[in-house]
Structure formats: structure tokens, C-alpha cells
PDB file of C-alpha atoms in Angstrom:
ATOM      1  CA  MET A   1       0.043   0.005   0.034  1.00  0.00           C
ATOM      2  CA  LYS A   2       1.536   3.275  -1.132  1.00  0.00           C
ATOM      3  CA  ILE A   3       1.845   6.153   1.455  1.00  0.00           C
ATOM      4  CA  ARG A   4      -0.301   8.966   0.030  1.00  0.00           C
ATOM      5  CA  THR A   5      -1.706  10.808   2.992  1.00  0.00           C
ATOM      6  CA  VAL A   6      -0.256  12.445   6.061  1.00  0.00           C
ATOM      7  CA  GLU A   7      -2.197   9.990   8.169  1.00  0.00           C
ATOM      8  CA  GLU A   8      -0.795   6.968   6.337  1.00  0.00           C
ATOM      9  CA  LEU A   9       2.744   8.404   6.800  1.00  0.00           C
ATOM     10  CA  SER A  10       2.171   9.030  10.535  1.00  0.00           C
ATOM     11  CA  ASP A  11       0.785   5.541  11.075  1.00  0.00           C
ATOM     12  CA  LYS A  12       3.753   3.998   9.369  1.00  0.00           C
ATOM     13  CA  LEU A  13       6.177   6.048  11.452  1.00  0.00           C
ATOM     14  CA  ASP A  14       4.383   5.180  14.627  1.00  0.00           C
ATOM     15  CA  LYS A  15       4.346   1.432  13.940  1.00  0.00           C
ATOM     16  CA  GLU A  16       8.034   1.511  12.934  1.00  0.00           C
ATOM     17  CA  LEU A  17       9.020   3.301  16.096  1.00  0.00           C
ATOM     18  CA  ALA A  18       6.740   1.354  18.443  1.00  0.00           C
ATOM     19  CA  TRP A  19       8.110  -2.186  17.851  1.00  0.00           C
ATOM     20  CA  ARG A  20      11.720  -0.909  18.017  1.00  0.00           C
ATOM     21  CA  LYS A  21      11.098   0.735  21.271  1.00  0.00           C
ATOM     22  CA  ILE A  22       9.446  -2.300  22.761  1.00  0.00           C
ATOM     23  CA  GLU A  23      12.484  -4.450  21.680  1.00  0.00           C
ATOM     24  CA  LEU A  24      15.077  -2.115  23.023  1.00  0.00           C
ATOM     25  CA  SER A  25      13.087  -1.596  26.250  1.00  0.00           C
ATOM     26  CA  ALA A  26      12.877  -5.392  26.770  1.00  0.00           C
ATOM     27  CA  LEU A  27      16.656  -5.735  26.378  1.00  0.00           C
ATOM     28  CA  LYS A  28      17.389  -2.835  28.728  1.00  0.00           C
ATOM     29  CA  SER A  29      15.122  -4.382  31.328  1.00  0.00           C
ATOM     30  CA  LEU A  30      17.236  -7.449  31.149  1.00  0.00           C
ATOM     31  CA  ILE A  31      20.412  -5.516  31.585  1.00  0.00           C
ATOM     32  CA  ASP A  32      18.953  -3.396  34.400  1.00  0.00           C
ATOM     33  CA  SER A  33      17.561  -6.449  36.310  1.00  0.00           C
ATOM     34  CA  LYS A  34      21.136  -7.395  37.643  1.00  0.00           C
ATOM     35  CA  SER A  35      19.996 -10.883  37.934  1.00  0.00           C
ATOM     36  CA  PHE A  36      22.690 -12.280  35.706  1.00  0.00           C
ATOM     37  CA  ALA A  37      26.389 -12.960  36.395  1.00  0.00           C
ATOM     38  CA  SER A  38      28.912 -10.460  35.416  1.00  0.00           C
ATOM     39  CA  GLY A  39      29.811 -12.360  32.194  1.00  0.00           C
ATOM     40  CA  LYS A  40      26.319 -12.666  31.048  1.00  0.00           C
ATOM     41  CA  ARG A  41      25.620  -9.004  31.736  1.00  0.00           C
ATOM     42  CA  LYS A  42      28.702  -7.989  29.770  1.00  0.00           C
ATOM     43  CA  ALA A  43      27.413 -10.088  26.828  1.00  0.00           C
ATOM     44  CA  LEU A  44      24.008  -8.434  27.168  1.00  0.00           C
ATOM     45  CA  LEU A  45      25.625  -4.936  27.108  1.00  0.00           C
ATOM     46  CA  ARG A  46      27.575  -5.722  23.930  1.00  0.00           C
ATOM     47  CA  SER A  47      24.334  -7.144  22.399  1.00  0.00           C
ATOM     48  CA  GLY A  48      22.559  -3.990  23.504  1.00  0.00           C
ATOM     49  CA  ILE A  49      25.052  -1.768  21.562  1.00  0.00           C
ATOM     50  CA  THR A  50      24.471  -3.791  18.303  1.00  0.00           C
ATOM     51  CA  MET A  51      20.808  -3.701  18.844  1.00  0.00           C
ATOM     52  CA  LEU A  52      20.653   0.148  19.452  1.00  0.00           C
ATOM     53  CA  TYR A  53      22.625   0.668  16.221  1.00  0.00           C
ATOM     54  CA  ALA A  54      20.529  -1.789  14.276  1.00  0.00           C
ATOM     55  CA  HIS A  55      17.267   0.026  15.275  1.00  0.00           C
ATOM     56  CA  TRP A  56      18.817   3.478  14.752  1.00  0.00           C
ATOM     57  CA  GLU A  57      19.951   2.613  11.240  1.00  0.00           C
ATOM     58  CA  GLY A  58      16.757   0.647  10.491  1.00  0.00           C
ATOM     59  CA  PHE A  59      14.456   3.527  11.684  1.00  0.00           C
ATOM     60  CA  VAL A  60      16.364   6.128   9.708  1.00  0.00           C
ATOM     61  CA  LYS A  61      16.140   3.995   6.507  1.00  0.00           C
ATOM     62  CA  GLU A  62      12.464   3.255   6.895  1.00  0.00           C
ATOM     63  CA  ALA A  63      11.327   6.720   8.090  1.00  0.00           C
ATOM     64  CA  ALA A  64      13.380   8.705   5.370  1.00  0.00           C
ATOM     65  CA  ASN A  65      12.164   6.283   2.569  1.00  0.00           C
ATOM     66  CA  SER A  66       8.583   6.497   3.726  1.00  0.00           C
ATOM     67  CA  TYR A  67       8.762  10.349   3.688  1.00  0.00           C
ATOM     68  CA  LEU A  68      10.267  10.234   0.221  1.00  0.00           C
ATOM     69  CA  GLU A  69       7.479   7.917  -0.985  1.00  0.00           C
ATOM     70  CA  PHE A  70       4.916  10.271   0.567  1.00  0.00           C
ATOM     71  CA  VAL A  71       6.330  13.210  -1.310  1.00  0.00           C
ATOM     72  CA  ALA A  72       6.606  11.257  -4.570  1.00  0.00           C
ATOM     73  CA  MET A  73       2.960  10.228  -4.276  1.00  0.00           C
ATOM     74  CA  GLN A  74       1.788  13.912  -4.108  1.00  0.00           C
ATOM     75  CA  LYS A  75       2.861  14.134  -7.851  1.00  0.00           C
ATOM     76  CA  LEU A  76       3.307  17.786  -7.646  1.00  0.00           C
ATOM     77  CA  PRO A  77       4.904  19.772 -10.507  1.00  0.00           C
ATOM     78  CA  TYR A  78       8.556  20.156 -10.239  1.00  0.00           C
ATOM     79  CA  ASN A  79       8.243  23.939  -9.788  1.00  0.00           C
ATOM     80  CA  GLN A  80       6.043  23.421  -6.612  1.00  0.00           C
ATOM     81  CA  LEU A  81       8.660  21.166  -4.935  1.00  0.00           C
ATOM     82  CA  ALA A  82      11.346  22.363  -2.502  1.00  0.00           C
ATOM     83  CA  ASN A  83      14.775  22.468  -4.050  1.00  0.00           C
ATOM     84  CA  ASN A  84      16.101  19.343  -2.344  1.00  0.00           C
ATOM     85  CA  PHE A  85      13.323  17.257  -3.933  1.00  0.00           C
ATOM     86  CA  ILE A  86      13.934  18.733  -7.377  1.00  0.00           C
ATOM     87  CA  ALA A  87      17.614  17.955  -6.959  1.00  0.00           C
ATOM     88  CA  LEU A  88      16.695  14.391  -5.947  1.00  0.00           C
ATOM     89  CA  ALA A  89      14.371  14.025  -8.885  1.00  0.00           C
ATOM     90  CA  MET A  90      17.076  15.142 -11.215  1.00  0.00           C
ATOM     91  CA  LYS A  91      19.893  13.153  -9.777  1.00  0.00           C
ATOM     92  CA  ASP A  92      19.280  10.072 -11.924  1.00  0.00           C
ATOM     93  CA  ARG A  93      19.489  12.188 -15.145  1.00  0.00           C
ATOM     94  CA  LEU A  94      22.567  13.973 -13.938  1.00  0.00           C
ATOM     95  CA  ASP A  95      24.197  10.746 -12.952  1.00  0.00           C
ATOM     96  CA  GLU A  96      23.421   9.260 -16.336  1.00  0.00           C
ATOM     97  CA  ALA A  97      24.951  12.363 -18.073  1.00  0.00           C
ATOM     98  CA  LYS A  98      28.149  12.053 -15.878  1.00  0.00           C
ATOM     99  CA  GLU A  99      28.589   8.352 -16.690  1.00  0.00           C
ATOM    100  CA  THR A 100      28.015   8.627 -20.440  1.00  0.00           C
ATOM    101  CA  GLU A 101      29.402  12.068 -21.114  1.00  0.00           C
ATOM    102  CA  LYS A 102      26.865  12.346 -23.921  1.00  0.00           C
ATOM    103  CA  ALA A 103      26.048  15.866 -24.951  1.00  0.00           C
ATOM    104  CA  THR A 104      22.451  14.800 -25.811  1.00  0.00           C
ATOM    105  CA  ILE A 105      21.788  13.825 -22.204  1.00  0.00           C
ATOM    106  CA  TYR A 106      23.333  17.115 -20.887  1.00  0.00           C
ATOM    107  CA  ASN A 107      21.171  18.895 -23.403  1.00  0.00           C
ATOM    108  CA  GLU A 108      18.087  17.143 -22.026  1.00  0.00           C
ATOM    109  CA  VAL A 109      18.930  18.131 -18.580  1.00  0.00           C
ATOM    110  CA  ALA A 110      19.364  21.807 -19.595  1.00  0.00           C
ATOM    111  CA  GLU A 111      16.100  21.710 -21.499  1.00  0.00           C
ATOM    112  CA  PHE A 112      14.244  20.289 -18.445  1.00  0.00           C
ATOM    113  CA  PHE A 113      15.320  23.193 -16.282  1.00  0.00           C
ATOM    114  CA  MET A 114      14.456  25.648 -18.999  1.00  0.00           C
ATOM    115  CA  THR A 115      11.049  24.322 -20.127  1.00  0.00           C
ATOM    116  CA  LYS A 116       9.669  21.405 -18.138  1.00  0.00           C
ATOM    117  CA  LEU A 117       9.569  22.494 -14.502  1.00  0.00           C
ATOM    118  CA  ASN A 118       5.790  22.721 -14.667  1.00  0.00           C
ATOM    119  CA  GLU A 119       5.444  19.005 -15.540  1.00  0.00           C
ATOM    120  CA  ARG A 120       4.282  16.617 -12.890  1.00  0.00           C
ATOM    121  CA  SER A 121       7.268  15.346 -10.920  1.00  0.00           C
ATOM    122  CA  VAL A 122       8.563  11.816 -10.974  1.00  0.00           C
ATOM    123  CA  ILE A 123      10.709  10.875  -8.013  1.00  0.00           C
ATOM    124  CA  LYS A 124      12.258   7.381  -7.729  1.00  0.00           C
ATOM    125  CA  TYR A 125      11.689   6.453  -4.029  1.00  0.00           C
ATOM    126  CA  GLU A 126      11.807   2.643  -3.633  1.00  0.00           C
ATOM    127  CA  PHE A 127      14.842   1.765  -1.634  1.00  0.00           C
ATOM    128  CA  ARG A 128      16.298   5.135  -2.521  1.00  0.00           C
ATOM    129  CA  ILE A 129      18.000   5.998   0.756  1.00  0.00           C
ATOM    130  CA  ALA A 130      20.667   3.572   1.922  1.00  0.00           C
ATOM    131  CA  THR A 131      21.935   3.717   5.530  1.00  0.00           C
ATOM    132  CA  SER A 132      24.779   1.212   5.660  1.00  0.00           C
ATOM    133  CA  ASN A 133      27.486   2.283   8.181  1.00  0.00           C
ATOM    134  CA  LEU A 134      25.362   5.232   9.386  1.00  0.00           C
ATOM    135  CA  SER A 135      28.033   7.674  10.318  1.00  0.00           C
ATOM    136  CA  SER A 136      27.031  11.237  11.258  1.00  0.00           C
ATOM    137  CA  SER A 137      28.140  12.456   7.909  1.00  0.00           C
ATOM    138  CA  VAL A 138      26.000   9.936   6.060  1.00  0.00           C
ATOM    139  CA  PHE A 139      23.061  10.776   8.280  1.00  0.00           C
ATOM    140  CA  LYS A 140      23.617  14.485   7.615  1.00  0.00           C
ATOM    141  CA  GLU A 141      23.406  13.869   3.877  1.00  0.00           C
ATOM    142  CA  ILE A 142      20.061  11.943   4.326  1.00  0.00           C
ATOM    143  CA  ILE A 143      18.668  14.795   6.326  1.00  0.00           C
ATOM    144  CA  CYS A 144      19.730  17.180   3.689  1.00  0.00           C
ATOM    145  CA  MET A 145      18.355  15.006   0.976  1.00  0.00           C
ATOM    146  CA  ILE A 146      14.759  15.011   2.532  1.00  0.00           C
ATOM    147  CA  GLY A 147      14.976  18.711   3.526  1.00  0.00           C
ATOM    148  CA  LEU A 148      14.976  18.532   7.320  1.00  0.00           C
ATOM    149  CA  ASP A 149      16.865  20.584   9.917  1.00  0.00           C
ATOM    150  CA  TYR A 150      20.054  18.885  11.134  1.00  0.00           C
ATOM    151  CA  SER A 151      20.831  21.168  13.985  1.00  0.00           C
ATOM    152  CA  PHE A 152      19.452  18.899  16.720  1.00  0.00           C
ATOM    153  CA  TYR A 153      21.830  16.161  15.734  1.00  0.00           C
ATOM    154  CA  LYS A 154      24.872  18.336  15.465  1.00  0.00           C
ATOM    155  CA  SER A 155      25.876  17.836  19.094  1.00  0.00           C
ATOM    156  CA  LYS A 156      25.257  14.089  18.796  1.00  0.00           C
ATOM    157  CA  GLU A 157      27.956  13.541  16.138  1.00  0.00           C
ATOM    158  CA  VAL A 158      30.665  12.112  18.294  1.00  0.00           C
ATOM    159  CA  LEU A 159      28.207   9.838  20.016  1.00  0.00           C
ATOM    160  CA  ILE A 160      26.886   8.578  16.613  1.00  0.00           C
ATOM    161  CA  ASP A 161      30.322   7.983  15.235  1.00  0.00           C
ATOM    162  CA  GLU A 162      32.260   6.723  18.244  1.00  0.00           C
ATOM    163  CA  LYS A 163      29.863   5.331  20.810  1.00  0.00           C
ATOM    164  CA  LEU A 164      27.241   3.931  18.462  1.00  0.00           C
ATOM    165  CA  LEU A 165      28.721   3.072  15.088  1.00  0.00           C
ATOM    166  CA  GLY A 166      32.351   2.703  16.171  1.00  0.00           C
ATOM    167  CA  LYS A 167      31.550   0.316  19.082  1.00  0.00           C
ATOM    168  CA  ARG A 168      29.019  -1.526  17.046  1.00  0.00           C
ATOM    169  CA  ASN A 169      31.584  -2.180  14.274  1.00  0.00           C
ATOM    170  CA  ILE A 170      34.126  -3.495  16.760  1.00  0.00           C
ATOM    171  CA  ILE A 171      31.595  -5.851  18.315  1.00  0.00           C
ATOM    172  CA  ALA A 172      30.124  -6.911  14.976  1.00  0.00           C
ATOM    173  CA  HIS A 173      33.559  -7.787  13.684  1.00  0.00           C
ATOM    174  CA  GLY A 174      34.017 -10.312  16.557  1.00  0.00           C
ATOM    175  CA  ASN A 175      36.301  -8.263  18.761  1.00  0.00           C
ATOM    176  CA  TYR A 176      35.944  -8.018  22.511  1.00  0.00           C
ATOM    177  CA  LEU A 177      34.794  -4.670  23.907  1.00  0.00           C
ATOM    178  CA  ASP A 178      33.920  -4.048  27.532  1.00  0.00           C
ATOM    179  CA  ILE A 179      30.951  -1.731  27.734  1.00  0.00           C
ATOM    180  CA  ASP A 180      30.305   0.618  30.669  1.00  0.00           C
ATOM    181  CA  GLU A 181      26.710   0.370  31.871  1.00  0.00           C
ATOM    182  CA  LYS A 182      26.415   4.138  32.349  1.00  0.00           C
ATOM    183  CA  ASP A 183      27.531   4.682  28.733  1.00  0.00           C
ATOM    184  CA  TYR A 184      25.006   2.192  27.528  1.00  0.00           C
ATOM    185  CA  ASP A 185      22.202   3.902  29.516  1.00  0.00           C
ATOM    186  CA  GLU A 186      23.182   7.277  27.924  1.00  0.00           C
ATOM    187  CA  LEU A 187      23.319   5.762  24.477  1.00  0.00           C
ATOM    188  CA  HIS A 188      19.933   4.035  24.891  1.00  0.00           C
ATOM    189  CA  ARG A 189      18.391   7.311  25.986  1.00  0.00           C
ATOM    190  CA  ILE A 190      19.844   9.366  23.134  1.00  0.00           C
ATOM    191  CA  VAL A 191      19.112   6.888  20.398  1.00  0.00           C
ATOM    192  CA  ILE A 192      15.389   6.851  21.555  1.00  0.00           C
ATOM    193  CA  GLU A 193      15.503  10.706  21.632  1.00  0.00           C
ATOM    194  CA  MET A 194      16.920  10.880  18.119  1.00  0.00           C
ATOM    195  CA  MET A 195      14.364   8.436  16.724  1.00  0.00           C
ATOM    196  CA  ASP A 196      11.529  10.323  18.286  1.00  0.00           C
ATOM    197  CA  THR A 197      12.931  13.581  17.056  1.00  0.00           C
ATOM    198  CA  LEU A 198      13.172  12.327  13.426  1.00  0.00           C
ATOM    199  CA  ARG A 199       9.760  10.808  13.664  1.00  0.00           C
ATOM    200  CA  ASN A 200       8.390  14.220  14.744  1.00  0.00           C
ATOM    201  CA  GLN A 201      10.353  16.170  12.181  1.00  0.00           C
ATOM    202  CA  ILE A 202       9.039  14.050   9.312  1.00  0.00           C
ATOM    203  CA  ASP A 203       5.495  14.221  10.624  1.00  0.00           C
ATOM    204  CA  ASN A 204       5.598  18.013  10.935  1.00  0.00           C
ATOM    205  CA  ALA A 205       7.244  18.323   7.451  1.00  0.00           C
ATOM    206  CA  ALA A 206       4.415  16.354   5.909  1.00  0.00           C
ATOM    207  CA  ALA A 207       1.683  18.143   7.750  1.00  0.00           C
ATOM    208  CA  THR A 208       3.029  21.628   7.059  1.00  0.00           C
ATOM    209  CA  LYS A 209       4.045  20.795   3.482  1.00  0.00           C
ATOM    210  CA  GLU A 210       7.726  21.652   3.917  1.00  0.00           C
ATOM    211  CA  TYR A 211       8.327  19.560   0.704  1.00  0.00           C
ATOM    212  CA  CYS A 212       6.716  22.312  -1.221  1.00  0.00           C
ATOM    213  CA  CYS A 213       8.746  25.373  -2.490  1.00  0.00           C
ATOM    214  CA  GLN A 214       8.184  28.568  -0.525  1.00  0.00           C
ATOM    215  CA  SER A 215       6.453  31.458  -2.097  1.00  0.00           C
ATOM    216  CA  PRO A 216       8.260  34.781  -2.206  1.00  0.00           C
ATOM    217  CA  SER A 217       5.922  36.085   0.477  1.00  0.00           C
ATOM    218  CA  ASN A 218       7.014  33.322   2.887  1.00  0.00           C
ATOM    219  CA  THR A 219      10.727  33.772   2.167  1.00  0.00           C
ATOM    220  CA  SER A 220      10.803  37.647   2.634  1.00  0.00           C
ATOM    221  CA  SER A 221      11.814  39.084   5.970  1.00  0.00           C
TER     222      SER A 221
END
């Protein structure tokens, strides 16, 4: 079922976030119970890091692609889309031109910008946004791609890169890593906070039509 309305998008985001929170909460409850021997608790903490990263990456991928699908399903003319979505819609043509170096394709791109911006947009959205090894720089590009504000996440970059992705990679590659429980608690809290924030940003962007270009009256001071 395609995501065509704000309500359908909101429901999708809610469902995606809910099951992830339940699973992460269940794992944290096990860690907090202190009913396991030290060795088992350390194993749970290492598992907790990999699960936090998995749900963070998974939610970013699902949420961003769902929003992109919603925007694509609005089928607005290109000249009614925000610049980031025009850029995304044109990326395939520009990539093709770059790969082939054919003048005809470059001419088509130029003609599009000169004469066809009033046509109904076509945005490829299926599996468009990849999130493998989701560093802060990759995440920032995703946020830019879908036209959201990155400022909230700026202060989280070191945490994303070192405490989340970095430690996950060490563990996932089969190396031993001792995880401090206080660090895990902080990471759990902030990952949930970032997922909540991203969910709210996308929901608000859809509801207030941030995917549309701003009129001159809205951009003037």
C-alpha cells in the first residue's frame, strides 16, 4: 500500500518506532535487572550496543524512505517542490549524463530546467535511501536529501560516530569490547530521543508541506 496521505505516513512512522522501542526496552530491562552473572551482563551490554545501532539505522532508513514515498505520491509539478526534492528527482538524469558524457543527455537536462519544471514530478523512491554504516556524515546527507533541519543532531555527532557506530563495528567484527553500563544507559536514551525527533520532524514536515517550495511572500523578511 502506497503512502499517499499524512495520516498513512504518521501511522507508518508510529508502527516502525513502536516495535523498535518495545524491543530495546525489553533488552534494557534484562540489563537493568542485575539478575545475571557479570559475564552474562557484559554479553547483554555488547548485544545492546548492536541492537541500538540496528534499530537506529533501520528506523532512519524506513522513516526517510517513507517520507520520500509520501512526497513522490503527491505528484506535484517540479516547480512546486522544495529544491532538495527537485535535486533528488534530477539526480538520476545527472548521474546518467556524468557516466556517459553524452552531450544529448546534458542537453536534455538543460532543456528540463528551462522548459519542463511545470510538468508533474517523477521521484524514484523505492529503496532510494541507503543507510549502511550510518555515520554522522552519512546521516547528515540523508537529512539534507529530505529537507529537514540537522541542528538537533549536530551535538550528537561524536556519540553517533564513536559510541554507536564505532563500538557496534568493533563488536560486529568479533572483537571483545567492555561496555560501561552508564555509557550504555546514555546511548539508549539518546538513540530513543533521536528516533523520536526524526519521527516528529518528518510528521511535521508532511503536515506543514515543507516539501513544497516557499512562495516569495513566505521567504521575505
